mmCIF file of C-alpha atoms and ligand atoms in Angstrom:
data_model
loop_
_atom_site.group_PDB
_atom_site.id
_atom_site.type_symbol
_atom_site.label_atom_id
_atom_site.label_comp_id
_atom_site.label_asym_id
_atom_site.label_seq_id
_atom_site.Cartn_x
_atom_site.Cartn_y
_atom_site.Cartn_z
ATOM 1 C CA UNK L 1218 45.414 47.380 16.548
ATOM 2 C CA UNK L 1219 42.089 45.855 15.559
ATOM 3 C CA UNK L 1220 38.815 47.578 16.273
ATOM 4 C CA UNK L 1221 37.935 44.954 18.810
ATOM 5 C CA UNK L 1222 41.267 45.473 20.660
ATOM 6 C CA UNK L 1223 40.735 49.199 20.529
ATOM 7 C CA UNK L 1224 37.260 48.887 22.092
ATOM 8 C CA UNK L 1225 38.690 46.692 24.808
ATOM 9 C CA UNK L 1226 41.494 49.172 25.494
ATOM 10 C CA UNK L 1227 39.135 52.134 25.827
ATOM 11 C CA UNK L 1228 36.918 50.166 28.173
ATOM 12 C CA UNK L 1229 39.780 49.252 30.483
ATOM 13 C CA UNK L 1230 41.267 52.759 30.589
ATOM 14 C CA UNK L 1231 37.821 54.125 31.310
ATOM 15 C CA UNK L 1232 37.263 51.645 34.127
ATOM 16 C CA UNK L 1233 40.556 52.580 35.760
ATOM 17 C CA UNK L 1234 39.961 56.331 35.260
ATOM 18 C CA UNK L 1235 36.532 55.868 36.704
ATOM 19 C CA UNK L 1236 37.852 54.139 39.803
ATOM 20 C CA UNK L 1237 40.362 56.862 40.539
ATOM 21 C CA UNK L 1238 38.007 59.745 39.944
ATOM 22 C CA UNK L 1239 37.075 61.729 43.017
ATOM 23 C CA UNK L 1240 33.487 62.470 43.689
ATOM 24 C CA UNK L 1241 33.443 65.937 42.383
ATOM 25 C CA UNK L 1242 31.843 67.520 39.390
ATOM 26 C CA UNK L 1243 35.043 68.821 37.905
ATOM 27 C CA UNK L 1244 36.678 65.378 37.640
ATOM 28 C CA UNK L 1245 33.492 63.908 36.243
ATOM 29 C CA UNK L 1246 33.463 66.599 33.627
ATOM 30 C CA UNK L 1247 37.061 65.852 32.626
ATOM 31 C CA UNK L 1248 36.302 62.154 32.189
ATOM 32 C CA UNK L 1249 33.145 62.930 30.300
ATOM 33 C CA UNK L 1250 35.112 65.092 27.868
ATOM 34 C CA UNK L 1251 37.871 62.496 27.501
ATOM 35 C CA UNK L 1252 35.484 59.718 26.481
ATOM 36 C CA UNK L 1253 32.194 61.175 25.337
ATOM 37 C CA UNK L 1254 33.158 64.714 24.319
ATOM 38 C CA UNK L 1255 33.184 65.826 20.693
ATOM 39 C CA UNK L 1256 36.895 65.039 20.450
ATOM 40 C CA UNK L 1257 36.625 62.179 22.918
ATOM 41 C CA UNK L 1258 37.949 58.628 22.487
ATOM 42 C CA UNK L 1259 34.583 57.134 21.604
ATOM 43 C CA UNK L 1260 34.405 59.248 18.482
ATOM 44 C CA UNK L 1261 37.727 57.845 17.276
ATOM 45 C CA UNK L 1262 36.061 54.423 16.937
ATOM 46 C CA UNK L 1263 33.435 55.292 14.333
ATOM 47 C CA UNK L 1264 35.856 55.932 11.430
ATOM 48 C CA UNK L 1265 37.356 52.483 12.095
ATOM 49 C CA UNK L 1266 33.935 50.936 11.634
ATOM 50 C CA UNK L 1267 34.155 51.805 7.931
ATOM 51 C CA UNK L 1268 37.087 49.418 7.535
ATOM 52 C CA UNK L 1269 35.253 46.481 9.093
ATOM 53 C CA UNK L 1270 33.756 43.731 6.887
ATOM 54 C CA UNK L 1271 30.178 44.441 5.944
ATOM 55 C CA UNK L 1272 28.826 41.324 7.703
ATOM 56 C CA UNK L 1273 30.547 42.324 10.967
ATOM 57 C CA UNK L 1274 29.521 45.988 10.956
ATOM 58 C CA UNK L 1275 26.370 45.548 13.058
ATOM 59 C CA UNK L 1276 28.193 43.391 15.633
ATOM 60 C CA UNK L 1277 30.908 46.052 16.072
ATOM 61 C CA UNK L 1278 28.380 48.852 15.963
ATOM 62 C CA UNK L 1279 26.611 47.240 18.887
ATOM 63 C CA UNK L 1280 29.893 46.801 20.813
ATOM 64 C CA UNK L 1281 30.694 50.485 20.397
ATOM 65 C CA UNK L 1282 27.203 51.517 21.525
ATOM 66 C CA UNK L 1283 27.357 49.188 24.531
ATOM 67 C CA UNK L 1284 30.620 50.769 25.602
ATOM 68 C CA UNK L 1285 29.195 54.228 25.130
ATOM 69 C CA UNK L 1286 26.149 53.340 27.271
ATOM 70 C CA UNK L 1287 28.395 51.753 29.878
ATOM 71 C CA UNK L 1288 30.461 54.938 30.167
ATOM 72 C CA UNK L 1289 27.425 57.239 30.150
ATOM 73 C CA UNK L 1290 25.574 55.286 32.811
ATOM 74 C CA UNK L 1291 28.628 55.091 35.113
ATOM 75 C CA UNK L 1292 29.146 58.839 34.838
ATOM 76 C CA UNK L 1293 25.447 59.419 35.419
ATOM 77 C CA UNK L 1294 25.651 57.391 38.647
ATOM 78 C CA UNK L 1295 28.568 59.474 39.870
ATOM 79 C CA UNK L 1296 26.764 62.621 38.925
ATOM 80 C CA UNK L 1297 23.712 61.691 40.949
ATOM 81 C CA UNK L 1298 25.819 61.060 44.053
ATOM 82 C CA UNK L 1299 27.588 64.432 43.787
ATOM 83 C CA UNK L 1300 24.606 66.389 42.601
ATOM 84 C CA UNK L 1301 21.107 65.302 43.406
ATOM 85 C CA UNK L 1302 19.577 67.206 40.493
ATOM 86 C CA UNK L 1303 19.421 65.576 37.117
ATOM 87 C CA UNK L 1304 21.409 68.366 35.442
ATOM 88 C CA UNK L 1305 24.153 67.701 32.939
ATOM 89 C CA UNK L 1306 27.695 67.603 34.281
ATOM 90 C CA UNK L 1307 28.566 71.227 33.728
ATOM 91 C CA UNK L 1308 30.569 73.800 35.590
ATOM 92 C CA UNK L 1309 30.911 77.048 33.712
ATOM 93 C CA UNK L 1310 34.135 78.506 35.035
ATOM 94 C CA UNK L 1311 33.800 81.582 32.858
ATOM 95 C CA UNK L 1312 30.695 82.886 34.679
ATOM 96 C CA UNK L 1313 31.275 85.991 36.822
ATOM 97 C CA UNK L 1314 31.162 85.531 40.586
ATOM 98 C CA UNK L 1315 27.773 86.052 42.167
ATOM 99 C CA UNK L 1316 27.152 89.662 43.216
ATOM 100 C CA UNK L 1317 28.331 90.575 46.674
ATOM 101 C CA UNK L 1318 28.073 94.137 47.897
ATOM 102 C CA UNK L 1319 31.150 95.488 49.620
ATOM 103 C CA UNK L 1320 30.013 99.015 50.383
ATOM 104 C CA UNK L 1321 28.391 100.408 53.491
ATOM 105 C CA UNK L 1322 27.029 103.823 54.305
ATOM 106 C CA UNK L 1323 29.511 105.924 56.247
ATOM 107 C CA UNK L 1324 28.505 106.537 59.905
ATOM 108 C CA UNK L 1325 28.644 110.315 59.358
ATOM 109 C CA UNK L 1326 26.181 109.997 56.483
ATOM 110 C CA UNK L 1327 23.957 107.698 58.560
ATOM 111 C CA UNK L 1328 23.749 110.327 61.314
ATOM 112 C CA UNK L 1329 23.155 113.207 58.894
ATOM 113 C CA UNK L 1330 20.383 111.257 57.150
ATOM 114 C CA UNK L 1331 18.705 110.417 60.438
ATOM 115 C CA UNK L 1332 18.827 114.024 61.673
ATOM 116 C CA UNK L 1333 17.521 115.298 58.344
ATOM 117 C CA UNK L 1334 14.602 112.916 58.509
ATOM 118 C CA UNK L 1335 13.736 113.955 62.089
ATOM 119 C CA UNK L 1336 13.650 117.625 61.099
ATOM 120 C CA UNK L 1337 11.911 116.930 57.787
ATOM 121 C CA UNK L 1338 8.976 115.637 59.797
ATOM 122 C CA UNK L 1339 8.480 119.101 61.272
ATOM 123 C CA UNK L 1340 8.868 120.937 58.005
ATOM 124 C CA UNK L 1341 12.600 121.619 57.685
ATOM 125 C CA UNK L 1342 14.134 121.022 54.259
ATOM 126 C CA UNK L 1343 17.818 120.624 53.411
ATOM 127 C CA UNK L 1344 19.798 123.221 51.510
ATOM 128 C CA UNK L 1345 23.350 123.370 50.239
ATOM 129 C CA UNK L 1346 26.008 125.790 51.440
ATOM 130 C CA UNK L 1347 29.488 126.111 49.844
ATOM 131 C CA UNK L 1348 32.570 124.700 51.610
ATOM 132 C CA UNK L 1349 34.849 127.263 49.996
ATOM 133 C CA UNK L 1350 33.385 130.584 50.996
ATOM 134 C CA UNK L 1351 34.314 134.169 51.600
ATOM 135 C CA UNK L 1352 35.268 135.994 54.766
ATOM 136 C CA UNK L 1353 32.045 137.929 54.346
ATOM 137 C CA UNK L 1354 29.677 134.919 54.532
ATOM 138 C CA UNK L 1355 31.669 132.990 57.109
ATOM 139 C CA UNK L 1356 32.287 135.923 59.471
ATOM 140 C CA UNK L 1357 31.345 139.476 58.506
ATOM 141 C CA UNK L 1358 27.647 138.913 57.722
ATOM 142 C CA UNK L 1359 27.331 136.865 60.923
ATOM 143 C CA UNK L 1360 28.318 139.834 63.017
ATOM 144 C CA UNK L 1361 31.927 138.711 63.399
ATOM 145 C CA UNK L 1362 33.920 141.672 62.058
ATOM 146 C CA UNK L 1363 37.699 141.579 61.500
ATOM 147 C CA UNK L 1364 39.654 141.530 64.775
ATOM 148 C CA UNK L 1365 36.598 140.247 66.678
ATOM 149 C CA UNK L 1366 37.909 137.907 69.382
ATOM 150 C CA UNK L 1367 35.364 135.254 68.333
ATOM 151 C CA UNK L 1368 37.510 134.658 65.236
ATOM 152 C CA UNK L 1369 40.174 133.168 67.464
ATOM 153 C CA UNK L 1370 37.821 130.349 68.432
ATOM 154 C CA UNK L 1371 37.898 129.102 64.853
ATOM 155 C CA UNK L 1372 41.428 128.729 63.472
ATOM 156 C CA UNK L 1373 40.803 129.400 59.828
ATOM 157 C CA UNK L 1374 42.380 128.028 56.642
ATOM 158 C CA UNK L 1375 42.573 131.094 54.410
ATOM 159 C CA UNK L 1376 42.990 130.642 50.664
ATOM 160 C CA UNK L 1377 43.653 134.364 50.299
ATOM 161 C CA UNK L 1378 42.555 137.512 52.167
ATOM 162 C CA UNK L 1379 38.939 137.080 51.197
ATOM 163 C CA UNK L 1380 38.471 133.381 50.454
ATOM 164 C CA UNK L 1381 38.576 130.602 53.032
ATOM 165 C CA UNK L 1382 37.467 127.078 53.892
ATOM 166 C CA UNK L 1383 34.354 127.622 55.973
ATOM 167 C CA UNK L 1384 34.879 127.122 59.690
ATOM 168 C CA UNK L 1385 31.211 126.402 60.387
ATOM 169 C CA UNK L 1386 27.949 125.879 58.495
ATOM 170 C CA UNK L 1387 26.462 129.133 59.825
ATOM 171 C CA UNK L 1388 27.384 130.936 56.581
ATOM 172 C CA UNK L 1389 24.704 128.811 54.848
ATOM 173 C CA UNK L 1390 22.115 130.821 56.816
ATOM 174 C CA UNK L 1391 23.317 133.983 55.121
ATOM 175 C CA UNK L 1392 23.444 132.422 51.648
ATOM 176 C CA UNK L 1393 19.907 131.164 52.018
ATOM 177 C CA UNK L 1394 18.367 134.298 53.512
ATOM 178 C CA UNK L 1395 19.978 136.503 50.861
ATOM 179 C CA UNK L 1396 18.177 134.501 48.179
ATOM 180 C CA UNK L 1397 14.857 133.741 49.884
ATOM 181 C CA UNK L 1398 12.147 135.612 51.712
ATOM 182 C CA UNK L 1399 10.762 134.460 55.086
ATOM 183 C CA UNK L 1400 9.311 132.192 56.310
ATOM 184 C CA UNK L 1401 12.447 130.034 56.394
ATOM 185 C CA UNK L 1402 12.764 126.544 57.786
ATOM 186 C CA UNK L 1403 16.018 124.921 56.678
ATOM 187 C CA UNK L 1404 18.793 122.527 57.600
ATOM 188 C CA UNK L 1405 22.187 122.762 55.964
ATOM 189 C CA UNK L 1406 24.587 119.865 56.578
ATOM 190 C CA UNK L 1407 28.193 119.642 55.454
ATOM 191 C CA UNK L 1408 31.909 119.707 56.078
ATOM 192 C CA UNK L 1409 33.719 122.450 57.920
ATOM 193 C CA UNK L 1410 37.450 123.012 58.355
ATOM 194 C CA UNK L 1411 39.603 124.265 61.198
ATOM 195 C CA UNK L 1412 43.347 124.349 61.574
ATOM 196 C CA UNK L 1413 43.436 122.279 64.743
ATOM 197 C CA UNK L 1414 46.015 119.813 65.974
ATOM 198 C CA UNK L 1415 44.981 116.306 64.974
ATOM 199 C CA UNK L 1416 44.298 113.990 67.907
ATOM 200 C CA UNK L 1417 41.811 111.347 69.091
ATOM 201 C CA UNK L 1418 39.353 114.172 69.703
ATOM 202 C CA UNK L 1419 39.936 116.710 66.950
ATOM 203 C CA UNK L 1420 40.614 116.759 63.258
ATOM 204 C CA UNK L 1421 41.203 119.452 60.640
ATOM 205 C CA UNK L 1422 37.796 118.796 59.128
ATOM 206 C CA UNK L 1423 34.489 117.754 60.649
ATOM 207 C CA UNK L 1424 30.763 117.994 59.959
ATOM 208 C CA UNK L 1425 27.975 120.205 61.221
ATOM 209 C CA UNK L 1426 24.289 120.628 60.575
ATOM 210 C CA UNK L 1427 22.992 124.155 60.633
ATOM 211 C CA UNK L 1428 19.327 124.818 61.375
ATOM 212 C CA UNK L 1429 17.427 128.047 60.817
ATOM 213 C CA UNK L 1430 13.821 129.034 61.425
ATOM 214 C CA UNK L 1431 12.566 132.536 60.633
ATOM 215 C CA UNK L 1432 8.961 133.720 60.726
ATOM 216 C CA UNK L 1433 6.754 136.188 62.544
ATOM 217 C CA UNK L 1434 6.796 135.845 66.337
ATOM 218 C CA UNK L 1435 9.294 133.007 66.648
ATOM 219 C CA UNK L 1436 10.178 132.606 70.327
ATOM 220 C CA UNK L 1437 12.938 131.117 72.438
ATOM 221 C CA UNK L 1438 10.519 128.540 73.821
ATOM 222 C CA UNK L 1439 9.922 127.291 70.275
ATOM 223 C CA UNK L 1440 13.671 126.902 69.918
ATOM 224 C CA UNK L 1441 13.766 124.850 73.119
ATOM 225 C CA UNK L 1442 10.738 122.796 72.127
ATOM 226 C CA UNK L 1443 12.173 122.034 68.687
ATOM 227 C CA UNK L 1444 15.548 120.915 70.027
ATOM 228 C CA UNK L 1445 13.981 118.848 72.787
ATOM 229 C CA UNK L 1446 11.804 117.127 70.186
ATOM 230 C CA UNK L 1447 14.946 116.387 68.191
ATOM 231 C CA UNK L 1448 16.812 114.981 71.210
ATOM 232 C CA UNK L 1449 13.892 112.682 72.100
ATOM 233 C CA UNK L 1450 13.562 111.412 68.550
ATOM 234 C CA UNK L 1451 17.269 110.837 68.161
ATOM 235 C CA UNK L 1452 18.387 109.603 71.590
ATOM 236 C CA UNK L 1453 15.088 108.146 72.831
ATOM 237 C CA UNK L 1454 12.214 109.528 74.906
ATOM 238 C CA UNK L 1455 14.067 109.147 78.221
ATOM 239 C CA UNK L 1456 16.853 111.497 77.195
ATOM 240 C CA UNK L 1457 17.719 114.297 79.619
ATOM 241 C CA UNK L 1458 18.726 117.637 78.139
ATOM 242 C CA UNK L 1459 19.707 120.997 79.559
ATOM 243 C CA UNK L 1460 20.298 124.467 78.129
ATOM 244 C CA UNK L 1461 23.217 126.591 79.294
ATOM 245 C CA UNK L 1462 23.653 130.266 78.450
ATOM 246 C CA UNK L 1463 26.477 130.854 75.996
ATOM 247 C CA UNK L 1464 27.759 133.426 73.550
ATOM 248 C CA UNK L 1465 27.768 133.534 69.750
ATOM 249 C CA UNK L 1466 28.019 136.843 67.863
ATOM 250 C CA UNK L 1467 25.196 135.844 65.476
ATOM 251 C CA UNK L 1468 22.590 134.952 68.110
ATOM 252 C CA UNK L 1469 21.188 136.846 71.069
ATOM 253 C CA UNK L 1470 20.483 135.329 73.509
ATOM 254 C CA UNK L 1471 22.673 132.284 72.861
ATOM 255 C CA UNK L 1472 22.755 128.878 74.495
ATOM 256 C CA UNK L 1473 24.281 125.436 74.281
ATOM 257 C CA UNK L 1474 22.357 122.212 74.683
ATOM 258 C CA UNK L 1475 23.825 119.313 76.638
ATOM 259 C CA UNK L 1476 22.647 115.727 76.650
ATOM 260 C CA UNK L 1477 22.981 113.677 79.811
ATOM 261 C CA UNK L 1478 25.272 110.835 78.945
ATOM 262 C CA UNK L 1479 25.814 109.347 82.384
ATOM 263 C CA UNK L 1480 28.971 108.231 84.129
ATOM 264 C CA UNK L 1481 28.969 104.491 83.913
ATOM 265 C CA UNK L 1482 32.443 103.847 82.653
ATOM 266 C CA UNK L 1483 35.923 105.253 82.565
ATOM 267 C CA UNK L 1484 35.387 106.444 79.004
ATOM 268 C CA UNK L 1485 32.142 108.241 80.015
ATOM 269 C CA UNK L 1486 34.270 110.189 82.509
ATOM 270 C CA UNK L 1487 36.662 111.188 79.790
ATOM 271 C CA UNK L 1488 33.960 112.095 77.272
ATOM 272 C CA UNK L 1489 31.967 114.255 79.690
ATOM 273 C CA UNK L 1490 34.925 115.451 81.770
ATOM 274 C CA UNK L 1491 33.381 113.889 84.847
ATOM 275 C CA UNK L 1492 30.071 115.795 84.705
ATOM 276 C CA UNK L 1493 27.926 113.255 82.857
ATOM 277 C CA UNK L 1494 26.777 116.001 80.456
ATOM 278 C CA UNK L 1495 27.906 116.410 76.879
ATOM 279 C CA UNK L 1496 27.436 119.489 74.742
ATOM 280 C CA UNK L 1497 26.044 118.647 71.309
ATOM 281 C CA UNK L 1498 24.995 121.980 69.832
ATOM 282 C CA UNK L 1499 25.070 125.763 69.981
ATOM 283 C CA UNK L 1500 21.914 127.781 69.377
ATOM 284 C CA UNK L 1501 20.100 131.058 69.942
ATOM 285 C CA UNK L 1502 17.752 133.694 68.580
ATOM 286 C CA UNK L 1503 19.038 135.210 65.329
ATOM 287 C CA UNK L 1504 20.779 138.512 66.106
ATOM 288 C CA UNK L 1505 19.152 141.568 64.430
ATOM 289 C CA UNK L 1506 22.602 142.396 62.991
ATOM 290 C CA UNK L 1507 22.417 139.218 60.896
ATOM 291 C CA UNK L 1508 18.946 140.177 59.653
ATOM 292 C CA UNK L 1509 20.425 143.528 58.657
ATOM 293 C CA UNK L 1510 23.079 141.789 56.486
ATOM 294 C CA UNK L 1511 20.390 139.878 54.605
ATOM 295 C CA UNK L 1512 17.910 142.748 54.498
ATOM 296 C CA UNK L 1513 15.214 141.093 56.602
ATOM 297 C CA UNK L 1514 13.092 143.439 58.698
ATOM 298 C CA UNK L 1515 13.833 142.514 62.299
ATOM 299 C CA UNK L 1516 10.750 144.407 63.505
ATOM 300 C CA UNK L 1517 8.555 142.002 61.542
ATOM 301 C CA UNK L 1518 10.549 138.789 61.785
ATOM 302 C CA UNK L 1519 12.376 136.835 64.415
ATOM 303 C CA UNK L 1520 14.043 133.454 64.265
ATOM 304 C CA UNK L 1521 16.218 130.851 65.863
ATOM 305 C CA UNK L 1522 19.303 129.033 64.663
ATOM 306 C CA UNK L 1523 21.354 126.093 65.841
ATOM 307 C CA UNK L 1524 24.510 124.240 64.850
ATOM 308 C CA UNK L 1525 25.008 120.562 65.655
ATOM 309 C CA UNK L 1526 28.357 118.748 65.709
ATOM 310 C CA UNK L 1527 27.980 115.445 63.868
ATOM 311 C CA UNK L 1528 31.211 113.685 64.849
ATOM 312 C CA UNK L 1529 30.437 113.924 68.557
ATOM 313 C CA UNK L 1530 27.025 112.453 68.041
ATOM 314 C CA UNK L 1531 28.440 109.672 65.844
ATOM 315 C CA UNK L 1532 31.154 108.850 68.382
ATOM 316 C CA UNK L 1533 28.585 108.652 71.157
ATOM 317 C CA UNK L 1534 26.033 106.691 69.211
ATOM 318 C CA UNK L 1535 28.488 104.104 67.889
ATOM 319 C CA UNK L 1536 31.012 104.097 70.752
ATOM 320 C CA UNK L 1537 33.868 105.312 68.541
ATOM 321 C CA UNK L 1538 36.799 106.396 70.701
ATOM 322 C CA UNK L 1539 39.107 107.913 68.063
ATOM 323 C CA UNK L 1540 37.750 110.577 65.693
ATOM 324 C CA UNK L 1541 40.398 109.732 63.081
ATOM 325 C CA UNK L 1542 38.682 106.408 62.350
ATOM 326 C CA UNK L 1543 35.942 108.421 60.697
ATOM 327 C CA UNK L 1544 38.272 109.696 57.987
ATOM 328 C CA UNK L 1545 40.666 106.861 57.252
ATOM 329 C CA UNK L 1546 38.399 104.730 55.056
ATOM 330 C CA UNK L 1547 39.519 101.508 56.780
ATOM 331 C CA UNK L 1548 37.343 98.615 55.520
ATOM 332 C CA UNK L 1549 37.418 96.803 58.854
ATOM 333 C CA UNK L 1550 35.969 99.854 60.574
ATOM 334 C CA UNK L 1551 33.462 100.736 57.864
ATOM 335 C CA UNK L 1552 32.187 97.168 57.432
ATOM 336 C CA UNK L 1553 30.584 97.380 60.871
ATOM 337 C CA UNK L 1554 28.035 99.808 59.493
ATOM 338 C CA UNK L 1555 26.872 97.423 56.791
ATOM 339 C CA UNK L 1556 23.171 96.838 57.117
HETATM 340 N N1 DAH A 2455 28.565 128.011 64.325
HETATM 341 C C1 DAH A 2455 28.757 127.638 65.705
HETATM 342 C C2 DAH A 2455 30.052 126.872 65.860
HETATM 343 O O1 DAH A 2455 30.558 126.370 64.896
HETATM 344 C C3 DAH A 2455 27.610 126.799 66.186
HETATM 345 C C4 DAH A 2455 26.340 127.566 66.270
HETATM 346 C C5 DAH A 2455 26.016 128.234 67.438
HETATM 347 C C6 DAH A 2455 25.484 127.639 65.193
HETATM 348 C C7 DAH A 2455 24.858 128.957 67.554
HETATM 349 C C8 DAH A 2455 24.303 128.381 65.300
HETATM 350 C C9 DAH A 2455 24.001 129.013 66.485
HETATM 351 O O2 DAH A 2455 23.431 128.482 64.295
HETATM 352 O O3 DAH A 2455 22.839 129.720 66.566
HETATM 353 O O4 DAH A 2455 30.569 126.758 66.931
#
């Protein structure tokens, strides 16, 4: 085939390729490579130019260049209709996908963080307490001796006679007071474990936040004031709260705080057992027996403590009707908490 026939052939295959090409960048790129790429058809013409008679070289050179310009300008036109910018026809398929964050903060963590920040504003700092603890810290030092009926309220996972999974965060009080002198103003959040039947309302693990305040002349009205401040900050200034007398071996007197939830729907009835009120925490003045365990002088110091249940608060705040959702790690559930 002569050079001139070859040029003609390339032009006609290009024109038909060009007609059938869809208006997308990828097809344009393929055509560009086929004709104008380094190994494209246009580059097969130049070696043939060497075989052409010297007096015809410039004529053929011009024909080749005209074809090249023809192809380039057609592809440029297509490019500008698919892509208004003047960029080269390039799609880099090897680039990684743009960053998309999948994670979200777990609702339990959101609640704990919010409560910590509310108490931080009035001088409480967070401390760690161990989840695997001893009978002594979880019970004995909190005035719950062996065979005390209060142990029955907390079905315990024992690892051996002495070691257990903590049933509440109250043991953190003892750990902290043993290692620090008053005044004390701490929160201690974390997981606790109880051997309970798993249902929509209970699970074998859940979360609490323990609070402890010890100083000279700490009074019950300060306990009330502190917890009312918390409830207003967390639930809003219109929240209604009430204190009911209760019993815990490590506080005397002891109380529970309820939040008025209302009775607007069927599920409100179930949550509050038809009363409208929901208990969210236990509290009281630290029992002198506990001070004895940690060698604090109960003639000089007094204090209050409280323990909040996080799951309840999370279920109320986010309208979660099955506690198990909080532990299953289901993306569809967790995605809702993405900010
Ligand atoms: N530890 C208790 C429980 O798990 C809650 C509690 C009650 C904590 C009274 C306290 C408190 O610090 O003073 O049921």
